[in-house]
Amino acid sequence: MLNLQRRYHRFAQHLTLQELSGSLGDLGTLLPIMISLAVSHQIDLTSTLWFTGIWNIASGLFFEVPVCVQPMKAIAAVVLSSKMSLQENMSAGLGTAAVIFFLGATRTIHIVSNYTPVAVIRGLQLGTGIQLIKKAFDLVSNLQWTITSVNWSDNYPWVLLSTVFVFACYRTKIPSALILFLIGLLFALVRMFGTKDTMLPHPVAGGYYPSIIVHPTPEEFRSGFLSAGLGQIPLTCLNSVVALSLLIDDLFPEKHSNTASISMSVGLMNLIACWFGAMPVCHGAGGLAGQYRFGARSGVSVIFLGLCKLLLGIIFGSSLVGLLGLFPKSLLGVMLFVSGVELAHSASSINDNVQDEVLKRENWTIMLVSMGALVAFSNDGIGFLTGLVVAILLSLERLGIRTWWSHFCQAFRQLPSKWRNHHLSETTALISHNPVIEETPNIASNVKSLSSSPAT
């Protein structure tokens, strides 16, 4: 009872305009990916709104800080670029969730976070960002410069104006993604209700609930998990779990969340929701940083956002797909383009804290090989495995077989201590002399300057 009263007083204390503004900080990533997947019928919109809303509320109550619920970008990029089915998308989410939950439940998440080469992770992020940029180009490739009565809301001049607007607001606190979304929604409403050029179904208010159960075949599961899910695992381990835990400690020292609990949270969200066709989601340090930047200082912001999603899902549900289908591709393409740029930009920190010039070149090579394999095959798993093999070969060449084997044995002997430890410790990576731990704390230490960092 006392705990409930404490939570209520905390909720009332933080129910401010600043918190409500902060809840919009991660929409620049959520909206374009969710709309793209919904319009192409690769997710069920009702289930997505329901479950992302529920997970937002649960995350706010459990973590008591603005922990976001955002799309698994690597999965979304491959699903969109490869035109995968809903079943393959859900298979990727379920497979990834099962691995992430297992890593958290057994605490082996600490081992993965310590022994995955940073250069491979950055290569996957760069490749995923490039895929989102390619998808943005595909969306606008058939538009025209000439403005007519038919394409007044969707043309290249709108692409140009939207791009100028976004980057003019790039280093400000203006929620450019939300503004573009509202403009696009207004255009879609005008086209749907103000003209007769569309026969798409109108949104219908009613009681909607998750009504489909996904039954992927073994072939769909194999294709979805290996092509889209495998490469998401290291990204989720680093960005959604390790970096998030460190960022919470830095911004909210009194609200520590260990990597095991965050990992299990990510796993549970998808192990439940993906069976109903909901978009694969995760937490993330970038989402927390964005919401913090726009004013979020407690779980109230994500609880409010979750309530909004849940109400939309209950009242309109999948009937919104027709309206979203009229959302201007010019605006959606710009939003998706900026999301890709933001994700790819994270690769710029690949050599933070690295002084050795040989290591710097090696990291760049591994990153570019991982990126190239991912983009060439539209397959995260191939990108991850290719980068890992190249990392091993280059470290063998640099260290020599005897020294490499010595490092390997030393790392193997340290496995039990890594498995028991809930906090990162300084170590030497298994196959690369550039461990994840050398870079990850830098994420948290730099978030103090959020007021001057870019966001969309």
Tab-separated table of C-alpha atoms in Angstrom:
chain	number	residue	atom	x	y	z
A	1	MET	CA	0.000	0.000	0.000
A	2	LEU	CA	2.791	2.406	0.913
A	3	ASN	CA	4.546	1.497	-2.331
A	4	LEU	CA	1.409	2.331	-4.333
A	5	GLN	CA	1.065	5.660	-2.546
A	6	ARG	CA	4.710	6.464	-3.238
A	7	ARG	CA	4.272	5.661	-6.926
A	8	TYR	CA	1.093	7.770	-7.097
A	9	HIS	CA	2.770	10.798	-5.514
A	10	ARG	CA	5.739	10.402	-7.835
A	11	PHE	CA	3.405	10.201	-10.837
A	12	ALA	CA	1.466	13.315	-9.762
A	13	GLN	CA	4.698	15.209	-9.071
A	14	HIS	CA	6.094	14.527	-12.557
A	15	LEU	CA	2.868	15.036	-14.536
A	16	THR	CA	4.114	18.214	-16.210
A	17	LEU	CA	4.276	19.695	-19.714
A	18	GLN	CA	8.004	18.996	-19.704
A	19	GLU	CA	7.372	15.275	-19.222
A	20	LEU	CA	4.673	15.240	-21.914
A	21	SER	CA	7.072	16.967	-24.311
A	22	GLY	CA	9.752	14.411	-23.460
A	23	SER	CA	7.432	11.571	-24.428
A	24	LEU	CA	7.715	12.732	-28.064
A	25	GLY	CA	11.504	12.512	-28.140
A	26	ASP	CA	11.696	9.106	-29.830
A	27	LEU	CA	8.911	9.519	-32.405
A	28	GLY	CA	11.452	10.278	-35.134
A	29	THR	CA	12.409	6.596	-35.136
A	30	LEU	CA	9.051	5.019	-34.245
A	31	LEU	CA	6.733	6.756	-36.709
A	32	PRO	CA	8.433	6.183	-40.087
A	33	ILE	CA	9.277	2.543	-39.378
A	34	MET	CA	5.852	1.701	-37.895
A	35	ILE	CA	4.004	3.445	-40.752
A	36	SER	CA	6.176	1.766	-43.416
A	37	LEU	CA	5.662	-1.702	-41.923
A	38	ALA	CA	1.917	-1.146	-41.392
A	39	VAL	CA	1.259	0.129	-44.918
A	40	SER	CA	3.113	-2.849	-46.427
A	41	HIS	CA	1.169	-5.236	-44.123
A	42	GLN	CA	4.323	-6.562	-42.483
A	43	ILE	CA	2.890	-5.934	-38.993
A	44	ASP	CA	-0.618	-5.859	-37.533
A	45	LEU	CA	-1.272	-2.240	-36.545
A	46	THR	CA	-3.851	-3.032	-33.859
A	47	SER	CA	-1.519	-5.420	-32.075
A	48	THR	CA	1.401	-3.002	-32.468
A	49	LEU	CA	-0.497	-0.088	-30.903
A	50	TRP	CA	-1.843	-2.288	-28.118
A	51	PHE	CA	1.390	-3.951	-27.122
A	52	THR	CA	3.759	-1.021	-27.592
A	53	GLY	CA	1.350	0.981	-25.442
A	54	ILE	CA	1.266	-1.711	-22.764
A	55	TRP	CA	5.064	-2.080	-22.816
A	56	ASN	CA	5.495	1.702	-22.524
A	57	ILE	CA	3.288	1.744	-19.446
A	58	ALA	CA	4.969	-1.327	-17.928
A	59	SER	CA	8.470	0.082	-18.592
A	60	GLY	CA	7.574	3.390	-16.949
A	61	LEU	CA	6.202	1.639	-13.867
A	62	PHE	CA	9.011	-0.919	-13.576
A	63	PHE	CA	12.095	1.171	-14.370
A	64	GLU	CA	10.637	4.519	-13.142
A	65	VAL	CA	12.713	6.329	-15.794
A	66	PRO	CA	11.816	7.164	-19.439
A	67	VAL	CA	12.896	3.843	-20.949
A	68	CYS	CA	11.583	3.847	-24.501
A	69	VAL	CA	9.982	1.085	-26.564
A	70	GLN	CA	11.291	1.417	-30.116
A	71	PRO	CA	11.462	-0.729	-33.263
A	72	MET	CA	14.232	-3.250	-33.760
A	73	LYS	CA	15.829	-1.242	-36.563
A	74	ALA	CA	18.039	-3.969	-38.030
A	75	ILE	CA	15.061	-6.302	-38.381
A	76	ALA	CA	12.855	-3.537	-39.799
A	77	ALA	CA	15.477	-2.504	-42.365
A	78	VAL	CA	15.908	-6.040	-43.718
A	79	VAL	CA	12.159	-6.759	-43.653
A	80	LEU	CA	11.395	-3.568	-45.591
A	81	SER	CA	14.234	-3.848	-48.101
A	82	SER	CA	13.689	-7.573	-48.743
A	83	LYS	CA	9.858	-7.306	-48.728
A	84	MET	CA	9.503	-10.082	-46.172
A	85	SER	CA	6.111	-11.344	-45.040
A	86	LEU	CA	4.506	-10.663	-41.669
A	87	GLN	CA	5.290	-14.245	-40.638
A	88	GLU	CA	8.997	-13.829	-41.446
A	89	ASN	CA	9.071	-10.509	-39.573
A	90	MET	CA	7.521	-12.111	-36.493
A	91	SER	CA	9.919	-15.060	-36.767
A	92	ALA	CA	12.856	-12.653	-36.672
A	93	GLY	CA	11.399	-10.973	-33.580
A	94	LEU	CA	10.638	-14.243	-31.801
A	95	GLY	CA	14.050	-15.762	-32.511
A	96	THR	CA	15.893	-12.649	-31.395
A	97	ALA	CA	13.699	-12.337	-28.280
A	98	ALA	CA	14.320	-15.950	-27.277
A	99	VAL	CA	18.098	-15.462	-27.493
A	100	ILE	CA	18.037	-12.111	-25.646
A	101	PHE	CA	15.789	-13.498	-22.890
A	102	PHE	CA	18.054	-16.532	-22.475
A	103	LEU	CA	21.133	-14.293	-22.257
A	104	GLY	CA	19.450	-12.219	-19.559
A	105	ALA	CA	17.986	-15.123	-17.579
A	106	THR	CA	21.350	-16.923	-17.494
A	107	ARG	CA	23.324	-13.656	-17.166
A	108	THR	CA	25.438	-14.576	-20.176
A	109	ILE	CA	24.513	-11.157	-21.564
A	110	HIS	CA	27.636	-9.935	-19.751
A	111	ILE	CA	29.792	-12.328	-21.794
A	112	VAL	CA	28.262	-11.279	-25.114
A	113	SER	CA	28.654	-7.590	-24.301
A	114	ASN	CA	32.328	-8.035	-23.402
A	115	TYR	CA	33.434	-10.260	-26.276
A	116	THR	CA	31.641	-8.898	-29.359
A	117	PRO	CA	34.015	-6.674	-31.383
A	118	VAL	CA	32.825	-3.080	-31.475
A	119	ALA	CA	33.798	-2.758	-35.147
A	120	VAL	CA	31.305	-5.491	-36.092
A	121	ILE	CA	28.538	-3.754	-34.142
A	122	ARG	CA	29.313	-0.414	-35.781
A	123	GLY	CA	29.368	-2.074	-39.199
A	124	LEU	CA	25.890	-3.478	-38.616
A	125	GLN	CA	24.647	-0.075	-37.474
A	126	LEU	CA	26.162	1.613	-40.534
A	127	GLY	CA	24.719	-1.006	-42.872
A	128	THR	CA	21.287	-0.805	-41.263
A	129	GLY	CA	21.336	2.976	-41.581
A	130	ILE	CA	22.251	2.697	-45.283
A	131	GLN	CA	19.398	0.251	-45.834
A	132	LEU	CA	16.927	2.696	-44.266
A	133	ILE	CA	18.321	5.445	-46.531
A	134	LYS	CA	17.889	3.163	-49.577
A	135	LYS	CA	14.303	2.443	-48.517
A	136	ALA	CA	13.684	6.191	-48.200
A	137	PHE	CA	14.939	6.681	-51.777
A	138	ASP	CA	12.675	3.878	-53.027
A	139	LEU	CA	9.689	5.632	-51.435
A	140	VAL	CA	10.254	8.900	-53.317
A	141	SER	CA	11.756	7.576	-56.577
A	142	ASN	CA	8.456	7.805	-58.501
A	143	LEU	CA	7.507	11.330	-57.415
A	144	GLN	CA	7.551	14.334	-59.747
A	145	TRP	CA	8.810	17.919	-59.604
A	146	THR	CA	5.691	19.221	-61.322
A	147	ILE	CA	2.845	20.021	-58.918
A	148	THR	CA	-0.659	19.103	-60.147
A	149	SER	CA	-4.104	18.770	-58.596
A	150	VAL	CA	-3.442	15.044	-58.218
A	151	ASN	CA	-0.014	15.119	-56.554
A	152	TRP	CA	-0.324	18.421	-54.637
A	153	SER	CA	0.472	16.660	-51.348
A	154	ASP	CA	3.211	14.319	-52.556
A	155	ASN	CA	5.983	15.607	-54.820
A	156	TYR	CA	9.677	16.467	-54.896
A	157	PRO	CA	9.173	20.075	-53.727
A	158	TRP	CA	7.767	18.657	-50.487
A	159	VAL	CA	10.823	16.395	-50.195
A	160	LEU	CA	13.071	19.435	-50.572
A	161	LEU	CA	11.119	21.621	-48.136
A	162	SER	CA	10.877	18.805	-45.551
A	163	THR	CA	14.604	18.110	-45.741
A	164	VAL	CA	15.439	21.784	-45.297
A	165	PHE	CA	13.039	22.016	-42.342
A	166	VAL	CA	14.430	18.926	-40.581
A	167	PHE	CA	18.052	19.993	-40.818
A	168	ALA	CA	17.221	23.595	-39.933
A	169	CYS	CA	15.806	22.189	-36.670
A	170	TYR	CA	18.576	19.595	-36.311
A	171	ARG	CA	20.300	21.134	-33.295
A	172	THR	CA	17.200	22.594	-31.675
A	173	LYS	CA	14.550	21.142	-29.401
A	174	ILE	CA	11.844	21.558	-32.041
A	175	PRO	CA	10.184	18.112	-32.505
A	176	SER	CA	10.574	18.114	-36.290
A	177	ALA	CA	9.452	14.482	-36.660
A	178	LEU	CA	6.195	15.181	-34.831
A	179	ILE	CA	5.561	18.320	-36.913
A	180	LEU	CA	6.167	16.436	-40.173
A	181	PHE	CA	3.898	13.643	-38.955
A	182	LEU	CA	1.077	16.085	-38.154
A	183	ILE	CA	1.442	17.786	-41.552
A	184	GLY	CA	1.422	14.415	-43.315
A	185	LEU	CA	-1.584	13.294	-41.283
A	186	LEU	CA	-3.427	16.491	-42.234
A	187	PHE	CA	-2.673	15.896	-45.932
A	188	ALA	CA	-3.854	12.277	-45.631
A	189	LEU	CA	-7.106	13.381	-43.946
A	190	VAL	CA	-7.757	15.964	-46.671
A	191	ARG	CA	-7.152	13.374	-49.403
A	192	MET	CA	-9.371	10.817	-47.688
A	193	PHE	CA	-12.305	13.018	-46.704
A	194	GLY	CA	-11.929	16.102	-48.908
A	195	THR	CA	-11.443	14.520	-52.325
A	196	LYS	CA	-12.843	11.589	-54.281
A	197	ASP	CA	-9.553	10.277	-55.641
A	198	THR	CA	-9.306	7.361	-53.237
A	199	MET	CA	-11.386	4.325	-52.379
A	200	LEU	CA	-9.327	3.268	-49.377
A	201	PRO	CA	-11.302	2.313	-46.246
A	202	HIS	CA	-11.875	5.137	-43.771
A	203	PRO	CA	-10.884	4.896	-40.097
A	204	VAL	CA	-13.786	3.540	-38.090
A	205	ALA	CA	-14.106	4.103	-34.346
A	206	GLY	CA	-14.920	0.972	-32.407
A	207	GLY	CA	-13.531	-1.615	-30.049
A	208	TYR	CA	-10.395	-3.151	-31.586
A	209	TYR	CA	-8.200	-5.803	-30.028
A	210	PRO	CA	-5.406	-8.138	-31.199
A	211	SER	CA	-7.272	-10.760	-33.190
A	212	ILE	CA	-4.656	-12.636	-35.209
A	213	ILE	CA	-2.310	-15.404	-34.126
A	214	VAL	CA	0.835	-15.824	-36.220
A	215	HIS	CA	1.844	-19.380	-37.140
A	216	PRO	CA	5.154	-19.178	-39.038
A	217	THR	CA	6.241	-22.281	-40.920
A	218	PRO	CA	9.712	-23.728	-40.255
A	219	GLU	CA	10.900	-22.234	-43.558
A	220	GLU	CA	9.505	-18.782	-42.646
A	221	PHE	CA	11.149	-18.969	-39.242
A	222	ARG	CA	14.481	-19.997	-40.741
A	223	SER	CA	14.360	-17.274	-43.375
A	224	GLY	CA	13.179	-14.546	-40.989
A	225	PHE	CA	15.583	-15.306	-38.158
A	226	LEU	CA	18.707	-15.948	-40.241
A	227	SER	CA	18.162	-13.038	-42.638
A	228	ALA	CA	16.817	-10.375	-40.255
A	229	GLY	CA	17.066	-11.586	-36.670
A	230	LEU	CA	20.627	-12.855	-36.313
A	231	GLY	CA	22.264	-9.493	-36.904
A	232	GLN	CA	19.857	-7.793	-34.496
A	233	ILE	CA	21.173	-9.802	-31.522
A	234	PRO	CA	24.545	-8.025	-31.037
A	235	LEU	CA	22.906	-4.636	-31.703
A	236	THR	CA	20.289	-5.325	-29.046
A	237	CYS	CA	22.904	-6.579	-26.581
A	238	LEU	CA	24.997	-3.430	-26.991
A	239	ASN	CA	22.490	-0.617	-27.591
A	240	SER	CA	19.316	-1.892	-25.935
A	241	VAL	CA	20.911	-3.509	-22.904
A	242	VAL	CA	24.520	-2.570	-22.087
A	243	ALA	CA	24.504	1.078	-23.196
A	244	LEU	CA	21.032	1.625	-21.725
A	245	SER	CA	22.066	0.316	-18.310
A	246	LEU	CA	25.088	2.629	-18.298
A	247	LEU	CA	23.023	5.600	-19.457
A	248	ILE	CA	20.425	5.056	-16.707
A	249	ASP	CA	23.242	4.985	-14.142
A	250	ASP	CA	24.599	8.238	-15.534
A	251	LEU	CA	21.320	10.167	-15.810
A	252	PHE	CA	19.448	8.566	-12.904
A	253	PRO	CA	22.028	7.167	-10.430
A	254	GLU	CA	19.333	6.290	-7.896
A	255	LYS	CA	17.456	4.113	-10.421
A	256	HIS	CA	20.049	1.480	-11.369
A	257	SER	CA	18.828	-1.259	-13.730
A	258	ASN	CA	21.164	-4.175	-14.362
A	259	THR	CA	21.728	-5.646	-17.795
A	260	ALA	CA	20.039	-8.944	-16.938
A	261	SER	CA	16.679	-7.320	-16.080
A	262	ILE	CA	16.766	-5.098	-19.187
A	263	SER	CA	17.636	-8.082	-21.381
A	264	MET	CA	14.761	-10.149	-19.972
A	265	SER	CA	12.401	-7.202	-20.456
A	266	VAL	CA	13.290	-6.984	-24.160
A	267	GLY	CA	12.846	-10.738	-24.521
A	268	LEU	CA	9.469	-10.887	-22.787
A	269	MET	CA	8.016	-8.011	-24.822
A	270	ASN	CA	8.568	-9.855	-28.081
A	271	LEU	CA	7.983	-13.413	-26.891
A	272	ILE	CA	4.444	-12.306	-26.038
A	273	ALA	CA	3.583	-9.672	-28.660
A	274	CYS	CA	5.084	-11.158	-31.822
A	275	TRP	CA	2.641	-14.065	-31.732
A	276	PHE	CA	-0.069	-11.452	-32.339
A	277	GLY	CA	1.687	-9.733	-35.239
A	278	ALA	CA	3.044	-6.781	-33.252
A	279	MET	CA	6.182	-5.009	-34.456
A	280	PRO	CA	9.427	-6.399	-32.922
A	281	VAL	CA	10.612	-3.853	-30.360
A	282	CYS	CA	13.406	-3.215	-27.890
A	283	HIS	CA	14.594	-0.599	-25.421
A	284	GLY	CA	17.493	1.651	-26.358
A	285	ALA	CA	19.999	4.202	-25.147
A	286	GLY	CA	19.239	6.463	-28.111
A	287	GLY	CA	15.546	6.556	-27.271
A	288	LEU	CA	16.223	7.398	-23.635
A	289	ALA	CA	18.649	10.122	-24.723
A	290	GLY	CA	16.082	11.613	-27.099
A	291	GLN	CA	13.312	11.652	-24.509
A	292	TYR	CA	15.644	13.069	-21.854
A	293	ARG	CA	16.680	15.775	-24.301
A	294	PHE	CA	13.067	16.886	-24.789
A	295	GLY	CA	12.335	17.016	-21.040
A	296	ALA	CA	11.538	13.518	-19.771
A	297	ARG	CA	12.826	12.958	-16.242
A	298	SER	CA	10.667	10.064	-14.994
A	299	GLY	CA	8.561	7.137	-16.139
A	300	VAL	CA	5.533	9.447	-16.420
A	301	SER	CA	6.508	10.466	-19.963
A	302	VAL	CA	6.500	6.921	-21.371
A	303	ILE	CA	3.372	6.026	-19.382
A	304	PHE	CA	1.581	8.949	-21.051
A	305	LEU	CA	2.860	7.873	-24.487
A	306	GLY	CA	1.757	4.307	-23.787
A	307	LEU	CA	-1.757	5.409	-22.836
A	308	CYS	CA	-2.035	7.371	-26.102
A	309	LYS	CA	-0.934	4.341	-28.166
A	310	LEU	CA	-3.270	2.020	-26.288
A	311	LEU	CA	-6.270	4.338	-26.773
A	312	LEU	CA	-5.519	4.646	-30.504
A	313	GLY	CA	-5.282	0.869	-30.733
A	314	ILE	CA	-8.571	0.326	-28.908
A	315	ILE	CA	-10.554	3.046	-30.704
A	316	PHE	CA	-9.212	2.864	-34.273
A	317	GLY	CA	-6.813	-0.087	-34.480
A	318	SER	CA	-5.983	-1.411	-37.942
A	319	SER	CA	-8.658	0.774	-39.538
A	320	LEU	CA	-5.948	3.461	-39.549
A	321	VAL	CA	-4.009	1.536	-42.229
A	322	GLY	CA	-6.069	3.066	-45.045
A	323	LEU	CA	-5.365	6.560	-43.726
A	324	LEU	CA	-1.673	5.782	-43.265
A	325	GLY	CA	-1.610	4.502	-46.854
A	326	LEU	CA	-2.363	8.079	-47.953
A	327	PHE	CA	0.444	9.501	-45.817
A	328	PRO	CA	2.682	11.448	-48.234
A	329	LYS	CA	5.659	9.375	-49.330
A	330	SER	CA	7.635	12.603	-49.630
A	331	LEU	CA	7.363	13.273	-45.890
A	332	LEU	CA	7.694	9.631	-44.881
A	333	GLY	CA	10.792	9.271	-47.046
A	334	VAL	CA	12.451	12.257	-45.372
A	335	MET	CA	11.611	10.928	-41.897
A	336	LEU	CA	12.990	7.496	-42.796
A	337	PHE	CA	16.076	9.084	-44.389
A	338	VAL	CA	16.899	11.045	-41.217
A	339	SER	CA	16.351	7.926	-39.079
A	340	GLY	CA	18.883	6.119	-41.273
A	341	VAL	CA	21.362	8.992	-41.046
A	342	GLU	CA	21.071	9.075	-37.250
A	343	LEU	CA	21.636	5.332	-36.987
A	344	ALA	CA	24.558	5.337	-39.431
A	345	HIS	CA	26.127	8.294	-37.616
A	346	SER	CA	26.670	6.121	-34.533
A	347	ALA	CA	29.431	4.361	-36.487
A	348	SER	CA	31.539	7.535	-36.242
A	349	SER	CA	32.540	6.602	-32.679
A	350	ILE	CA	34.235	3.387	-33.793
A	351	ASN	CA	37.719	4.534	-32.759
A	352	ASP	CA	36.857	6.463	-29.609
A	353	ASN	CA	39.563	5.790	-27.003
A	354	VAL	CA	41.717	3.943	-29.570
A	355	GLN	CA	45.215	5.400	-29.995
A	356	ASP	CA	46.980	2.724	-32.047
A	357	GLU	CA	46.898	3.582	-35.762
A	358	VAL	CA	47.025	-0.087	-36.763
A	359	LEU	CA	43.991	-0.824	-34.613
A	360	LYS	CA	42.160	2.159	-36.084
A	361	ARG	CA	42.673	0.898	-39.631
A	362	GLU	CA	41.724	-2.614	-38.566
A	363	ASN	CA	38.490	-1.384	-36.979
A	364	TRP	CA	37.581	0.588	-40.100
A	365	THR	CA	38.203	-2.477	-42.268
A	366	ILE	CA	36.044	-4.716	-40.090
A	367	MET	CA	33.274	-2.129	-39.945
A	368	LEU	CA	33.230	-1.591	-43.711
A	369	VAL	CA	33.308	-5.320	-44.454
A	370	SER	CA	30.396	-5.936	-42.064
A	371	MET	CA	28.473	-3.050	-43.618
A	372	GLY	CA	29.224	-4.148	-47.172
A	373	ALA	CA	28.144	-7.753	-46.598
A	374	LEU	CA	24.935	-6.628	-44.910
A	375	VAL	CA	23.990	-4.172	-47.665
A	376	ALA	CA	25.023	-6.489	-50.520
A	377	PHE	CA	22.984	-9.459	-49.265
A	378	SER	CA	20.301	-7.523	-47.324
A	379	ASN	CA	21.049	-9.969	-44.543
A	380	ASP	CA	22.155	-8.986	-41.036
A	381	GLY	CA	23.311	-12.491	-40.247
A	382	ILE	CA	25.731	-12.558	-43.194
A	383	GLY	CA	27.011	-9.115	-42.233
A	384	PHE	CA	27.584	-10.194	-38.626
A	385	LEU	CA	29.320	-13.492	-39.447
A	386	THR	CA	31.449	-11.936	-42.207
A	387	GLY	CA	32.614	-9.171	-39.881
A	388	LEU	CA	33.351	-11.683	-37.125
A	389	VAL	CA	35.480	-13.865	-39.418
A	390	VAL	CA	37.407	-10.835	-40.717
A	391	ALA	CA	37.955	-9.632	-37.125
A	392	ILE	CA	39.469	-13.010	-36.206
A	393	LEU	CA	41.709	-13.118	-39.287
A	394	LEU	CA	42.982	-9.559	-38.852
A	395	SER	CA	43.662	-10.040	-35.145
A	396	LEU	CA	45.539	-13.262	-35.930
A	397	GLU	CA	47.635	-11.387	-38.493
A	398	ARG	CA	48.317	-8.498	-36.090
A	399	LEU	CA	49.037	-10.506	-32.936
A	400	GLY	CA	50.432	-13.723	-34.363
A	401	ILE	CA	49.017	-17.179	-33.682
A	402	ARG	CA	50.853	-17.698	-30.378
A	403	THR	CA	49.856	-14.322	-28.855
A	404	TRP	CA	46.290	-14.604	-30.175
A	405	TRP	CA	45.953	-18.065	-28.654
A	406	SER	CA	47.271	-16.735	-25.345
A	407	HIS	CA	44.624	-13.981	-25.372
A	408	PHE	CA	41.978	-16.528	-26.318
A	409	CYS	CA	42.866	-18.796	-23.390
A	410	GLN	CA	42.982	-15.860	-20.994
A	411	ALA	CA	39.551	-14.699	-22.118
A	412	PHE	CA	38.212	-18.241	-21.822
A	413	ARG	CA	39.460	-18.497	-18.226
A	414	GLN	CA	37.707	-15.212	-17.425
A	415	LEU	CA	34.321	-16.461	-18.610
A	416	PRO	CA	33.047	-17.501	-15.133
A	417	SER	CA	33.795	-14.065	-13.646
A	418	LYS	CA	32.173	-12.336	-16.624
A	419	TRP	CA	29.118	-14.538	-16.251
A	420	ARG	CA	28.705	-13.655	-12.554
A	421	ASN	CA	29.348	-9.924	-12.929
A	422	HIS	CA	26.378	-7.573	-13.386
A	423	HIS	CA	28.668	-4.622	-14.125
A	424	LEU	CA	31.117	-4.297	-16.962
A	425	SER	CA	34.759	-4.701	-16.090
A	426	GLU	CA	37.922	-4.012	-17.997
A	427	THR	CA	38.946	-6.947	-20.107
A	428	THR	CA	40.582	-7.969	-23.319
A	429	ALA	CA	38.190	-8.994	-26.063
A	430	LEU	CA	38.180	-12.580	-27.237
A	431	ILE	CA	38.991	-11.977	-30.879
A	432	SER	CA	39.725	-8.274	-31.083
A	433	HIS	CA	41.984	-6.028	-29.064
A	434	ASN	CA	39.203	-3.397	-29.028
A	435	PRO	CA	36.633	-4.609	-26.465
A	436	VAL	CA	33.103	-3.276	-26.215
A	437	ILE	CA	33.759	-2.008	-22.707
A	438	GLU	CA	36.356	0.490	-23.923
A	439	GLU	CA	33.707	2.389	-25.860
A	440	THR	CA	30.395	1.857	-24.126
A	441	PRO	CA	30.966	4.023	-21.019
A	442	ASN	CA	31.677	6.909	-23.380
A	443	ILE	CA	28.007	6.811	-24.385
A	444	ALA	CA	26.902	7.593	-20.866
A	445	SER	CA	29.584	10.129	-20.088
A	446	ASN	CA	28.677	12.221	-23.112
A	447	VAL	CA	24.921	12.382	-22.532
A	448	LYS	CA	25.331	15.255	-20.101
A	449	SER	CA	25.581	17.462	-23.174
A	450	LEU	CA	22.210	16.375	-24.583
A	451	SER	CA	20.968	19.938	-24.800
A	452	SER	CA	23.322	20.569	-27.686
A	453	SER	CA	23.096	17.187	-29.450
A	454	PRO	CA	21.029	16.621	-32.605
A	455	ALA	CA	17.633	14.916	-32.526
A	456	THR	CA	14.690	14.587	-34.842
